[in-house]
Coordinates of C-alpha atoms and ligand atoms in Angstrom, one line a residue:
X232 CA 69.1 81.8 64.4
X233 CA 65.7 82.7 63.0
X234 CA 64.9 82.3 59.8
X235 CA 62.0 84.1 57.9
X236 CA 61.1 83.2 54.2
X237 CA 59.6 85.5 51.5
X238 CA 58.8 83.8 48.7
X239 CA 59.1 86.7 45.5
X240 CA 59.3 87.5 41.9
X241 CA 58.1 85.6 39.2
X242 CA 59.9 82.9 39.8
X243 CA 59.0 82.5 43.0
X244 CA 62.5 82.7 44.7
X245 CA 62.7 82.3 48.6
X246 CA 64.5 84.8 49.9
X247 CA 65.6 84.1 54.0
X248 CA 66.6 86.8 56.1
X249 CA 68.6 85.3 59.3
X250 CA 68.2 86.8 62.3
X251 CA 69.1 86.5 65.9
X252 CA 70.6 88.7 68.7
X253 CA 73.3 90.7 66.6
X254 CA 72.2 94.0 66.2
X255 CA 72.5 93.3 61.5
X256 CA 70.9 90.3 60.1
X257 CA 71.9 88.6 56.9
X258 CA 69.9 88.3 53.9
X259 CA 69.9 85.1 51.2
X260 CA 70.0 85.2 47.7
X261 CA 67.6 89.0 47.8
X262 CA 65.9 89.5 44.7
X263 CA 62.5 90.8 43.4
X264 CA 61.3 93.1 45.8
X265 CA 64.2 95.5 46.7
X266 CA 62.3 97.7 48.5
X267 CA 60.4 95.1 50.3
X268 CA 63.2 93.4 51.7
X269 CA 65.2 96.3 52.8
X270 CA 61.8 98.2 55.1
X271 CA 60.7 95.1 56.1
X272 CA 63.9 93.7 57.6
X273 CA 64.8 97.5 59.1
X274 CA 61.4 97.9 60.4
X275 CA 60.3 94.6 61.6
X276 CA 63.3 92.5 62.3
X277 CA 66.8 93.9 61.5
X278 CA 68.8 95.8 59.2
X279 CA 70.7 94.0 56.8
X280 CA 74.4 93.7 57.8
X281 CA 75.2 91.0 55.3
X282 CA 74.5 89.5 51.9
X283 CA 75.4 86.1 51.5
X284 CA 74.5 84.0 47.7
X285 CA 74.1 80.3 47.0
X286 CA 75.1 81.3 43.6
X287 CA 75.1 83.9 40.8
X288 CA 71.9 83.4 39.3
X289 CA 70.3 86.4 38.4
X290 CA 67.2 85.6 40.2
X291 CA 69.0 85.0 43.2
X292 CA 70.9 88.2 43.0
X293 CA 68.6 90.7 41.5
X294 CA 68.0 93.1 44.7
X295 CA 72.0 92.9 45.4
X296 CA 72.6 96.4 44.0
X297 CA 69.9 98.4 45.5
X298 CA 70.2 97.1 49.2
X299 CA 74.0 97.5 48.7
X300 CA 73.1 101.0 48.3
X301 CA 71.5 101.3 50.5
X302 CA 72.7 99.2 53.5
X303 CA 76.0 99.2 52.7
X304 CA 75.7 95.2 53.4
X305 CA 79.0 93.0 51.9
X306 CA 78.2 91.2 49.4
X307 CA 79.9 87.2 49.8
X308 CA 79.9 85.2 47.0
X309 CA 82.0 81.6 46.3
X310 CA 84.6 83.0 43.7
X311 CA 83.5 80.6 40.7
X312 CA 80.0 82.6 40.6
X313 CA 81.4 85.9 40.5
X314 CA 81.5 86.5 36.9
X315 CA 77.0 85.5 37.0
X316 CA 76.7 88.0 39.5
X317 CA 78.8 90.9 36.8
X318 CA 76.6 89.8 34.4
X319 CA 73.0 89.6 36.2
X320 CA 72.2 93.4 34.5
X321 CA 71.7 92.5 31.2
X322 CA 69.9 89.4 32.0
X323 CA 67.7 90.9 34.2
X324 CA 67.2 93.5 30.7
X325 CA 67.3 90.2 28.3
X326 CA 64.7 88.5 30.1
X327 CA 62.2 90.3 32.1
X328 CA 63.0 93.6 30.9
X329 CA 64.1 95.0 34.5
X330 CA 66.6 97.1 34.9
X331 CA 69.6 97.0 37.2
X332 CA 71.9 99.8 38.0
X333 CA 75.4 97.9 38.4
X334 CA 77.0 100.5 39.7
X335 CA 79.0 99.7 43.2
X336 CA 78.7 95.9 42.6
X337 CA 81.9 95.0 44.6
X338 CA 82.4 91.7 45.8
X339 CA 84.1 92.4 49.3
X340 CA 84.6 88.2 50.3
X341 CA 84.7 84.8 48.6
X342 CA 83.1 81.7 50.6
X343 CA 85.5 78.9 51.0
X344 CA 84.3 75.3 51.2
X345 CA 84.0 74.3 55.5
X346 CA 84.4 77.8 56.4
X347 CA 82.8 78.7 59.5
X348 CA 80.7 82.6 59.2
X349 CA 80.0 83.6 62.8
X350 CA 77.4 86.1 63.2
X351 CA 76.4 87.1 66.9
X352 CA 76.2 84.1 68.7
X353 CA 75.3 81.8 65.8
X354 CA 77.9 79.8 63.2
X355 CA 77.1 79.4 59.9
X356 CA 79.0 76.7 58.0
X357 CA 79.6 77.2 54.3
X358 CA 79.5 74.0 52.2
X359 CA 80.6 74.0 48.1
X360 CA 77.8 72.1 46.5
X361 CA 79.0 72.4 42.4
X362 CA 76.7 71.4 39.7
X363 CA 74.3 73.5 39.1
X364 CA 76.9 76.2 38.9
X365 CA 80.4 76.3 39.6
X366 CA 80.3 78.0 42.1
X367 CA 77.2 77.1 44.2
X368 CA 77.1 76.5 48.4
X369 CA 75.0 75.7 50.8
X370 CA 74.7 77.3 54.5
X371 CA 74.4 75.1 57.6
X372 CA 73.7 76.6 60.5
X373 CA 72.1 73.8 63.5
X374 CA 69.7 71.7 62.0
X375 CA 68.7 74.0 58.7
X376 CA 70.7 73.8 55.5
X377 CA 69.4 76.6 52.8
X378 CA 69.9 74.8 49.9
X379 CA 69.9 77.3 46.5
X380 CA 69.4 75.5 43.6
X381 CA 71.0 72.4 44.3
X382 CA 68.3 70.6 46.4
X383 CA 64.6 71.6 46.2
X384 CA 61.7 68.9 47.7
X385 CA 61.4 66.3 45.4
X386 CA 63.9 67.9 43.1
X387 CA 67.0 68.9 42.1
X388 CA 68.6 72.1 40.2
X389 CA 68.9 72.2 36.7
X390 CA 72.8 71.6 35.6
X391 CA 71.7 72.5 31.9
X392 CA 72.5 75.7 32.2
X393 CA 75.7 77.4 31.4
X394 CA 78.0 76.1 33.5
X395 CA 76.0 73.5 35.5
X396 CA 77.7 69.7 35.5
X397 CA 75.0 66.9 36.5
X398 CA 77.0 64.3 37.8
X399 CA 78.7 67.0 39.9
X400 CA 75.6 68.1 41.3
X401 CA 74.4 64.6 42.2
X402 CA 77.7 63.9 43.8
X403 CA 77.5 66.9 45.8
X404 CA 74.0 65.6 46.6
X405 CA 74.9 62.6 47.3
X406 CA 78.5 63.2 49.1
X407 CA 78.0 66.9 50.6
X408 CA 74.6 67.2 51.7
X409 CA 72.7 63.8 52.2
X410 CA 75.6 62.8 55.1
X411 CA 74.6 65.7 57.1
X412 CA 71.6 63.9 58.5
X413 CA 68.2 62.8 58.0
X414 CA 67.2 65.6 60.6
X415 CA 68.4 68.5 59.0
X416 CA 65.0 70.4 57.9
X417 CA 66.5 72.2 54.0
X418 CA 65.3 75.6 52.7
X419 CA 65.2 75.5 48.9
X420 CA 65.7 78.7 46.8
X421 CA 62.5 77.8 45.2
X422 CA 59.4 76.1 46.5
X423 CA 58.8 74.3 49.8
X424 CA 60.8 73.4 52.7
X425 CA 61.9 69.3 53.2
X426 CA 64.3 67.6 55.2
X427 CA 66.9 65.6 54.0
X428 CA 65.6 62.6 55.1
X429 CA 62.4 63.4 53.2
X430 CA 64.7 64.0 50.1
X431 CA 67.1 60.6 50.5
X432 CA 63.6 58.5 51.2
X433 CA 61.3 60.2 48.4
X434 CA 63.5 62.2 46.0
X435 CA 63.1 60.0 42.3
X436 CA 65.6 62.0 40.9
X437 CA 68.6 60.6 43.6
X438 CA 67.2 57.1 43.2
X439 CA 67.8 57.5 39.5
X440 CA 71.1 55.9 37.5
X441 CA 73.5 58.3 35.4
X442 CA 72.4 56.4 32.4
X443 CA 68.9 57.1 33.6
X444 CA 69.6 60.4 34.3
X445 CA 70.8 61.4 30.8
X446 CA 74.4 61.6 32.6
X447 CA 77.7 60.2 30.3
Ligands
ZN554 ZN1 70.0 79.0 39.8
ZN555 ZN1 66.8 79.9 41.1

C-alpha cells in the first residue's frame, strides 16, 4: 500500500490517501481542502472508494460531506465517535466560521476492534485505541500504523477534551500500540512521522507516572 500525506488546514492535519492496485483508494481523516483531495486523488492517483476516520474530530472529518457527494465514498467510523462526526457542522461554524452542508452524512459501517479491512490485495487491521475519544482507532496495514490523535512523535493526544480518558489513552498506548513493534514506522494525524520504537525510547510523556501525569 502507498501512502501519500497532505498535511492541511490550520491545524495542520495529515490527511493519507492509501493506494495500491484496486481500481478506488481510501482516504484518512479528509479535511480542509475538499476540493484538493478529491482532484488530486482522481487525477493523480485514484478515486476515493473509501473514507475511513481515527475519530470524530471535526478536524479530522471536515471534507467528509463534500467528497461523499461527490464520490459517493462510505463513510466508516468506530460507533463511539459517531455522534462527533453529527455534530462537526456547528463546530466547524463555532470555531472557524466554515460552513458544512450536513446533508447525506450517513454512516454506512462501524470499525470493530481486530477487524481485518481488505482492500485489493492489501489488509488493513483496525485497532480501538480509546482515550483521546471514545471511540478512536488506529490502522495497521505491514509496517505503518496511522495513528490519529492518540500517538504523535514525541507526543500524545489530548484526553481533555470532551470525552477523552488519559489513563485510557496511555494504556492503549502502552497495551495496544507499543507491542506491535519497534519497527512499525507511525503516521500521526498531526505533525511528523516516528516509529514506535522512536516513541517507546524518546517519548517523555510514556516515561511519565499517573501521578506525574496529572492522572487520579
Ligand atoms: Zn482529535
Ligand atoms: Zn486532530
Amino acid at each position: 500500500m502507498e501512502i501519500i500525506t497532505w498535511t492541511l488546514g490550520p491545524m495542520a492535519n495529515n490527511v493519507y490517501l492509501l493506494v495500491n492496485d484496486y481500481e478506488k483508494s481510501i482516504v484518512v481523516d479528509p479535511a480542509w481542502e475538499d476540493e484538493f483531495i478529491v482532484q488530486e486523488s482522481e487525477g493523480k492517483h485514484k478515486p476515493i472508494g473509501l473514507i475511513l476516520l481515527t475519530h470524530g474530530h471535526f478536524d479530522h472529518c471536515l471534507s467528509v460531506p463534500y467528497i461523499k457527494e461527490k464520490t459517493g465514498a462510505e463513510i466508516w467510523i468506530h460507533e463511539k465517535d459517531e455522534e462527533y462526526l453529527q455534530r462537526i457542522s456547528e463546530k466547524a461554524r463555532s470555531e472557524f466560521g466554515i460552513d458544512i452542508p450536513m446533508k447525506d452524512i450517513k454512516v454506512e459501517k462501524n470499525l470493530t476492534d481486530s477487524e481485518i479491512i481488505k482492500w485489493g490485495d492489501d489488509e488493513i487491521k483496525v485497532i480501538h485505541t480509546p482515550g483521546h475519544t471514545p471511540g478512536g482507532v488506529c490502522f495497521l496495514m505491514d509496517k505503518i500504523l496511522i495513528t490519529g490523535d492518540t500517538l504523535f512523535a514525541g507526543s500524545v493526544g489530548r484526553w481533555d477534551l470532551t470525552g477523552g480518558d488519559g489513563k485510557q489513552l496511555f494504556k492503549s498506548i502502552k497495551e495496544r500500540i507499543l507491542p506491535l513493534g519497534d519497527d512499525i514506522k507511525i503516521y500521526p494525524g498531526h505533525g511528523p512521522e516516528s516509529t514506535i520504537g522512536n516513541e517507546r525510547k524518546h517519548n517523555q510523556l510514556l516515561k511519565m507516572s499517573e501521578a506525574e501525569l496529572g492522572l487520579y
